[in-house]
Each structure stands twice: as C-alpha cells, then as structure tokens.
Coordinates of C-alpha atoms in Angstrom, one line a residue:
X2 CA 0.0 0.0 0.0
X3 CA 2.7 2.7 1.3
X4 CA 5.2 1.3 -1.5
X5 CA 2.3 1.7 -4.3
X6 CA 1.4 5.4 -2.7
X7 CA 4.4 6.6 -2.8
X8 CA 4.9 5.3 -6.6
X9 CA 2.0 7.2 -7.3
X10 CA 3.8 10.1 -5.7
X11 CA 6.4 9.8 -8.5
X12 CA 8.8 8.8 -5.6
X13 CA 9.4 5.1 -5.9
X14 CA 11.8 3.5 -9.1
X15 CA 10.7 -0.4 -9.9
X16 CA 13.9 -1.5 -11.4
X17 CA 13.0 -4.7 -13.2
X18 CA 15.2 -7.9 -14.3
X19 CA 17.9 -7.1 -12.1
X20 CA 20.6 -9.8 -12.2
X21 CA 24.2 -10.6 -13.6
X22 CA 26.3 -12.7 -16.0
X23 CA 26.6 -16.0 -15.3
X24 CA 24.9 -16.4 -11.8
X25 CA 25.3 -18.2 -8.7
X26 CA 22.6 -19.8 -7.1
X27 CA 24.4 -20.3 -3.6
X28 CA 23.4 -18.0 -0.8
X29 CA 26.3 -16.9 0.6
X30 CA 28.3 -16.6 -3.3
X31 CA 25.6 -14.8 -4.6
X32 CA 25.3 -12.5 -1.6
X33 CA 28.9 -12.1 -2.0
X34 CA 29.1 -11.1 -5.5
X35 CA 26.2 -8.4 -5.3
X36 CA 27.6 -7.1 -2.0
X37 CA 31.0 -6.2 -3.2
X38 CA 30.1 -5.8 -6.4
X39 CA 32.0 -8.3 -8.5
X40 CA 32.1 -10.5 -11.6
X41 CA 30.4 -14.3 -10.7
X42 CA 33.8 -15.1 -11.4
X43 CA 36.1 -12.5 -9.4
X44 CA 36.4 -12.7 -5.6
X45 CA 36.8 -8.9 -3.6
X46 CA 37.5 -8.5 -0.2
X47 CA 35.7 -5.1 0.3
X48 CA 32.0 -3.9 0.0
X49 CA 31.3 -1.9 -3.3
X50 CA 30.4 1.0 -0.9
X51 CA 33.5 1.0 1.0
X52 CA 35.3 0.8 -2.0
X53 CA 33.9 3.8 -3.3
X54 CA 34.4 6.0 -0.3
X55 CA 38.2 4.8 -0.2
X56 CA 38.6 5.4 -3.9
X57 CA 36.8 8.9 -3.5
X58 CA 39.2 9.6 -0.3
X59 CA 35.5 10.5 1.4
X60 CA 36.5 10.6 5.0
X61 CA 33.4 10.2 7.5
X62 CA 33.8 9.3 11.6
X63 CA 31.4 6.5 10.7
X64 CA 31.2 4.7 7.3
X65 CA 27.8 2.7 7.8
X66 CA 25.8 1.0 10.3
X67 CA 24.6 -2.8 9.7
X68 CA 21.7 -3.4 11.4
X69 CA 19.7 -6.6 12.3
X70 CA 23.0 -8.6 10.8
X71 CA 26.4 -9.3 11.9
X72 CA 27.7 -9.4 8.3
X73 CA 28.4 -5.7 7.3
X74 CA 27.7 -6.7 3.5
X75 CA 28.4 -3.6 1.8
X76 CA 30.2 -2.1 4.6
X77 CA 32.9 -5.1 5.1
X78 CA 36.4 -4.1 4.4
X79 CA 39.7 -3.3 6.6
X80 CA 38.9 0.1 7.7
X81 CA 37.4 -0.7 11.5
X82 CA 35.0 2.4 10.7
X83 CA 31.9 0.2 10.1
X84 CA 29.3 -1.2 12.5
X85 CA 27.3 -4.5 12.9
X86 CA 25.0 -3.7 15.9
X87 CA 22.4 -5.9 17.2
X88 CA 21.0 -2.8 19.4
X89 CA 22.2 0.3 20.9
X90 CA 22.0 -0.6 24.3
X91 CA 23.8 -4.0 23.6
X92 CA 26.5 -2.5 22.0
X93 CA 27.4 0.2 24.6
X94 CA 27.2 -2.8 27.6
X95 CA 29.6 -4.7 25.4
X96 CA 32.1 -1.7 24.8
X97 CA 32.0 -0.6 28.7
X98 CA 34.2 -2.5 30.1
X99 CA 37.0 -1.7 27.5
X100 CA 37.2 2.0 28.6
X101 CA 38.5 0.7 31.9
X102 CA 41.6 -1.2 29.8
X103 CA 44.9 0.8 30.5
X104 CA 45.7 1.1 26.5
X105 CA 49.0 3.7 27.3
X106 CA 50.4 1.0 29.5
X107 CA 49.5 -1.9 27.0
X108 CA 50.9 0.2 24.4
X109 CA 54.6 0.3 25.6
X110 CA 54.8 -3.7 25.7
X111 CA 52.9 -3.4 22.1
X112 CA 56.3 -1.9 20.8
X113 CA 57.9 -5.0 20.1
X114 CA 54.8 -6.8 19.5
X115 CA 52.9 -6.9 16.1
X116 CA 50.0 -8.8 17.4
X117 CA 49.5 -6.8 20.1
X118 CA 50.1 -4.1 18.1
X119 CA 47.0 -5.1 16.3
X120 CA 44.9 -6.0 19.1
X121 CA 45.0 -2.5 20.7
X122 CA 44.5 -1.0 17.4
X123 CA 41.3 -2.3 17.2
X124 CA 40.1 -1.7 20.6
X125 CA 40.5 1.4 20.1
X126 CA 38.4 1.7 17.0
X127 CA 35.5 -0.2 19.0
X128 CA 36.2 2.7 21.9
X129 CA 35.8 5.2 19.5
X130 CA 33.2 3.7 17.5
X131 CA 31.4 3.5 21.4
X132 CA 31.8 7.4 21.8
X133 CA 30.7 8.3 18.0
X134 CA 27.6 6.4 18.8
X135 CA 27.5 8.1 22.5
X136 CA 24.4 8.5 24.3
X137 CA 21.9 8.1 20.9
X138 CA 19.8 5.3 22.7
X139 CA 18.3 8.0 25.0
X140 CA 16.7 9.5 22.9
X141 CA 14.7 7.4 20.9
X142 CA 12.5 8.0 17.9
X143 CA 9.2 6.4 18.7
X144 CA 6.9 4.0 15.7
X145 CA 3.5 4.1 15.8
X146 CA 1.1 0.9 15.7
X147 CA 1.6 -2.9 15.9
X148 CA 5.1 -4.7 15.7
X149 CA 6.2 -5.5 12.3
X150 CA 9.1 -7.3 11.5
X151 CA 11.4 -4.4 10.5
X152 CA 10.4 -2.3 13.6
X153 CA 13.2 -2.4 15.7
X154 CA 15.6 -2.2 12.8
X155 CA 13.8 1.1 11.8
X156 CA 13.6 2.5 15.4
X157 CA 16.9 2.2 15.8
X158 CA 18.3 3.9 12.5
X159 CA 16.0 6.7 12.5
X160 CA 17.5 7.2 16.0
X161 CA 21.0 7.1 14.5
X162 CA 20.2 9.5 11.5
X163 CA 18.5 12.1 14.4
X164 CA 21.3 12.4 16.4
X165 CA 24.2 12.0 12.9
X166 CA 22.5 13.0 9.6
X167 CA 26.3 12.9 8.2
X168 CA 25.7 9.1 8.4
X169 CA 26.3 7.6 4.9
X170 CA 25.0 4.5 4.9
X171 CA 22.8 1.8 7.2
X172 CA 21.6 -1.4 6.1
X173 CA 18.3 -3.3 7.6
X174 CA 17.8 -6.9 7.0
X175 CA 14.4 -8.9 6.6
X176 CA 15.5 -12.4 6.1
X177 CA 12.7 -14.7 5.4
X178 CA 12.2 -14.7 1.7
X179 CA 13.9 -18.1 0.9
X180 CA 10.3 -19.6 0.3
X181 CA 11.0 -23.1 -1.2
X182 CA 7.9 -24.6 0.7
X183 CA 4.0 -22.8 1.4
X184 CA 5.4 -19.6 -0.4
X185 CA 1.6 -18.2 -1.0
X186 CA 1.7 -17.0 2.7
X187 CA 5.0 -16.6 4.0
X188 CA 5.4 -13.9 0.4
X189 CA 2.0 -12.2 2.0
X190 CA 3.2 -11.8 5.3
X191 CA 6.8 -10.7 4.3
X192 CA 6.0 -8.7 1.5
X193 CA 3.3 -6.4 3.9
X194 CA 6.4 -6.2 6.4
X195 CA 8.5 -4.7 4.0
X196 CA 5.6 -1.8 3.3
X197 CA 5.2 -1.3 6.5
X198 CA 8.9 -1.1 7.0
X199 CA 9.0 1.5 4.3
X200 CA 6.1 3.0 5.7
X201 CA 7.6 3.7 9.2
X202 CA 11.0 4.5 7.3
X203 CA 9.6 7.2 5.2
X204 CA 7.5 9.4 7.8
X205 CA 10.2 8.8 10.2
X206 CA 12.3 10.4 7.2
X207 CA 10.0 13.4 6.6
X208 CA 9.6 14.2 10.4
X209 CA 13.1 14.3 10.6
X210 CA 13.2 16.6 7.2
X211 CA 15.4 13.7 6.2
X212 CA 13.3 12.4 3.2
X213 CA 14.7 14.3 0.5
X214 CA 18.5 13.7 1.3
X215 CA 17.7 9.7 1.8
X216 CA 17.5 7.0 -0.6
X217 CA 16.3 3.7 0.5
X218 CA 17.7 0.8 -2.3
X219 CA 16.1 -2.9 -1.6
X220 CA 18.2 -5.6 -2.8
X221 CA 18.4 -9.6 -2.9
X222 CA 21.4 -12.1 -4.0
X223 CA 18.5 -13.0 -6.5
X224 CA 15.2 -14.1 -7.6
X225 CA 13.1 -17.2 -7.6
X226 CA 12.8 -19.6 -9.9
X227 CA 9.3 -19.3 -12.2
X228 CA 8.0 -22.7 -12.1
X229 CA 6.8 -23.5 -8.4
X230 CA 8.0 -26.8 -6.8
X231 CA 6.3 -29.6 -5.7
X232 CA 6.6 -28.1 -2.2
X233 CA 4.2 -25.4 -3.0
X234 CA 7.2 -23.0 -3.1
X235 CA 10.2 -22.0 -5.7
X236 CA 13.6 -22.1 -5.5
X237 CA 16.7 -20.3 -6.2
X238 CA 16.1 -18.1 -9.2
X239 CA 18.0 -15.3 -11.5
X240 CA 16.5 -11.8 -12.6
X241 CA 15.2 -10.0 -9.6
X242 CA 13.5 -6.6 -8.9
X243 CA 14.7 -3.7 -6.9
X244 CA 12.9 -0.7 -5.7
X245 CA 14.3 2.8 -4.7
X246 CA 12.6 5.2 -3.0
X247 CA 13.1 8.7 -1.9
X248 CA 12.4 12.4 -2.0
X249 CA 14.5 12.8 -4.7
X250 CA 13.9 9.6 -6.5
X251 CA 12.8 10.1 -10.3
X252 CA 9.9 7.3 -9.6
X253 CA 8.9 5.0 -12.9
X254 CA 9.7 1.8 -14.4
X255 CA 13.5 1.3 -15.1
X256 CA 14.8 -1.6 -17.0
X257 CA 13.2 -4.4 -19.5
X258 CA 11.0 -6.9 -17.8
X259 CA 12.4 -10.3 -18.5
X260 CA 10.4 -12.5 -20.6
X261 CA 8.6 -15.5 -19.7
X262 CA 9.2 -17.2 -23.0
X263 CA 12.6 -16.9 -23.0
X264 CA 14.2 -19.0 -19.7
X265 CA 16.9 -20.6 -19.7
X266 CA 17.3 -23.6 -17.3
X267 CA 13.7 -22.9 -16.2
X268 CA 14.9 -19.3 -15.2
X269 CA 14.4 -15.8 -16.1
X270 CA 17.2 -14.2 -18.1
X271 CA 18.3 -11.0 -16.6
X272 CA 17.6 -7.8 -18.7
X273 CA 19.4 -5.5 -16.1
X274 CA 22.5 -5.5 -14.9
X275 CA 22.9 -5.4 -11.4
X276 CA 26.0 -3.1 -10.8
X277 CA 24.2 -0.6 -13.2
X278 CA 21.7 0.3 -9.9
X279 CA 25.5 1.2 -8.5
X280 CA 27.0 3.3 -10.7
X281 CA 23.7 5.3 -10.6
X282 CA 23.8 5.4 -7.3
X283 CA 27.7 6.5 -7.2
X284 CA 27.5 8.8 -9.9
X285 CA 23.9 10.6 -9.6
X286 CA 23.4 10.4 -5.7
X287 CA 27.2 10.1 -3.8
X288 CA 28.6 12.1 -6.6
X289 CA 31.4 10.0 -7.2
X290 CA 33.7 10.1 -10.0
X291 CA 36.6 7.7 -10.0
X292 CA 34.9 4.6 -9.3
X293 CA 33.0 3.1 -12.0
X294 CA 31.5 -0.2 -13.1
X295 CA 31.4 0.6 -16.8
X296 CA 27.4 0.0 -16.8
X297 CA 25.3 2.1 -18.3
X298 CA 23.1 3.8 -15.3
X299 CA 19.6 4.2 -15.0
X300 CA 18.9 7.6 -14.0
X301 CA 16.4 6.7 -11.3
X302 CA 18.5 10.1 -9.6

C-alpha cells in the first residue's frame, strides 16, 4: 500500500530484471558477488560502498551502520570504521568494560609486538566507535502501531540518523524470503512487512526533514525460480527486482522486464545488470567520479 502510494507520488523506481552474468545460485556466493560488487567469477574483499568512499578519499567518523545482521555486506572491508549492531543498548554494555583497559600502558609492551600491536589498534576503533555512537539510545525516535518485522531495525536507525545526519550508509535486513515450501503465505506476510517497513521508514524520514536527502535501495542475492516446486514454493532463481525510494527519486519503471518465454534452465534471463543500480547510485546520488563499473546507469536520480 505505502510502497504503491508513494509510486503514485512519482517517488518510488521499480527496477526490473535485475541480475548478472553467469549467476550463482548459492546464498552466501551470490550474496557475496552483489555485496562487493563483483564478476560471478572474481572474488573482492571489500563492500562496493566502501570501495567507493576509499577510492573517493571521502572521510566520515562512521562509514555505515549494519543493522539486524552481523555481516556488514556492503560495509565489510579493513577500515574498522563500520558497525554490525544488534542494538544500541547492547553494544554500549559490550564496549564498557573496554574503557576501563589501560591502553597507554599496553601500548609500551605493544612496541615489540605486532599482534599486540594489532589488538590495541582495534580496541581502540571499538572505543571510538562507542563514543561516536554516544548516548543516541536516549533519545529514541518512537513507531506508531503494531510490531512489524522491521520495527526495531527502523527505530533504531532513525535514532541514528537524528542524532548524525552525516551518516552515509545503514543497512536493515528482513531475512525470510527463501520460500521453497508454502510460499503463498510466507510472500503475504513478508512482502506487507517490507511496506510497513517503508512505511515507518519514510514518515520517520519526513519528520526528521530527512526524506529528500535519503535513498532507500532494496536488494536480494536473487530471484526465484518461475516454475513452483512440488513443495508449493520455488527455488533459487535469476532476474530480480529492486525498488528505490526517496524524496529525490525520479519514480517510474527502469529496465526491461524479462520475458517468460525466453528462460533458460527454467529461469528468467536478466535484462538489467545489477551493478548498473550502483553506478547510478555512485555517480547521480554520492557524486562519485573515479569509481565506475562501466554500466550504463539508470537515471532513477
């Protein structure tokens, strides 16, 4: 409903048959490859929006926060300026106790020692990391109406982006969409989460005069298959569909919708390439200009 509003609005992109040469069908390689933004056959250590900021020498206190997931995705690289929290609260417990560590003392044995060296260097990113975040769980932005499953998630990052609107980047998670079995449902339920996740997401945005400097970019390591399974459900699948949304979002229909007379294995042949959606985004919303992935962008912004 809120997602088809706000399309009406002009304000939501559908980008259809979003997927990539050659793809993978496994979880965690396919999440991989469209986190970091690589070929299906090339292997990168670093999210394709940390590379970006480090090719762009774009120096923030706090690249990204990952909530609702310990993997930071996007935001994994070497740079200890990125954040996998499960909740405020829990995070500033878990950091307490290291601001009582005597890190000038350790740091005088550390001379000799590379390890140690290394372990102190990273304690003191998490210290730091505790004070950027500071005392943000105080004051709370509050979500009207019944628990949904992105709730939380949302609570918490509108919190963030009150109290640090310099904040580049946060991801929220809703896992749940790996329907082989009963898929009817499960797609109902999860797929009315997700609007009411936008939903919150979006006022919380405009109350916070936040909407028209925010993009909000759904993404999956891909689709479903189109034939369903004897299970009632489908399996791993190709060409996907993203949304974006945002005050500044040119809203429409972006990319050719993938033909169901033309599969291949029994799947959808992708008509959009995925790291297109990227260089949009790095050229026409970060303003970027040394890092490209030499597709041709959809000007969504």
């Amino acid at each position: 409903k809120k997602v088809h509003s706000l399309f009406k609005e002009g304000k939501t992109a559908i980008i259809q048959g979003v997927g990539m040469p050659s793809p993978n069908l496994s979880h965690f390689r396919a999440m991989d490859i469209i986190e970091t933004g690589s070929s299906s056959n090339q292997v990168l250590t670093k999210g394709w929006v940390i590379r970006a900021l480090e090719q762009e020498k774009r120096n923030y206190e706090l690249n990204g926060i990952v909530l609702g997931n310990p993997h930071l995705g996007p935001l994994q690289g070497d740079n200890l300026k990125s954040l996998s929290l499960k909740n405020l609260k829990f995070f500033q417990r878990s950091t307490k106790k290291l601001q009582d560590i005597k890190l000038k003392e350790l740091s005088n044995f550390a001379k000799e020692n590379e390890a140690l060296r290394h372990i102190l260097n990273v304690e003191k990113s998490i210290q730091m990391s505790s004070q950027k975040v500071g005392d943000m769980a105080m004051e709370k932005m509050e979500i009207q109406g019944k628990n949904f499953p992105l709730k939380h998630q949302i609570q918490t990052a509108l919190t963030l982006i009150k109290k640090n609107p310099t904040l580049p980047v946060l991801v929220l998670s809703l896992p749940g969409f790996d329907t082989h079995r009963t898929q009817l449902g499960k797609h109902n339920f999860l797929l009315k989460g997700l609007d009411k996740g936008i939903e919150a997401l979006s006022d919380g945005l405009k109350k916070l005069g936040e909407w028209d400097s925010s993009l909000i970019l759904t993404y999956s390591e891909f689709g479903r298959r189109v034939q369903e399974n004897e299970s009632l459900g489908t399996d791993h699948g190709t060409a996907n569909v993203f949304f974006a949304l945002g005050g500044k979002v040119k809203g429409g229909v972006y990319g050719k919708g993938p033909s169901l007379g033309n599969l291949e294995e029994g799947n959808l042949i992708y008509t959009t390439d995925y790291r297109s959606v990227y260089e949009s985004i790095h050229k026409n919303w970060f303003k970027f200009k040394k890092i490209s992935f030499q597709k041709k962008e959809l000007l969504f912004v």
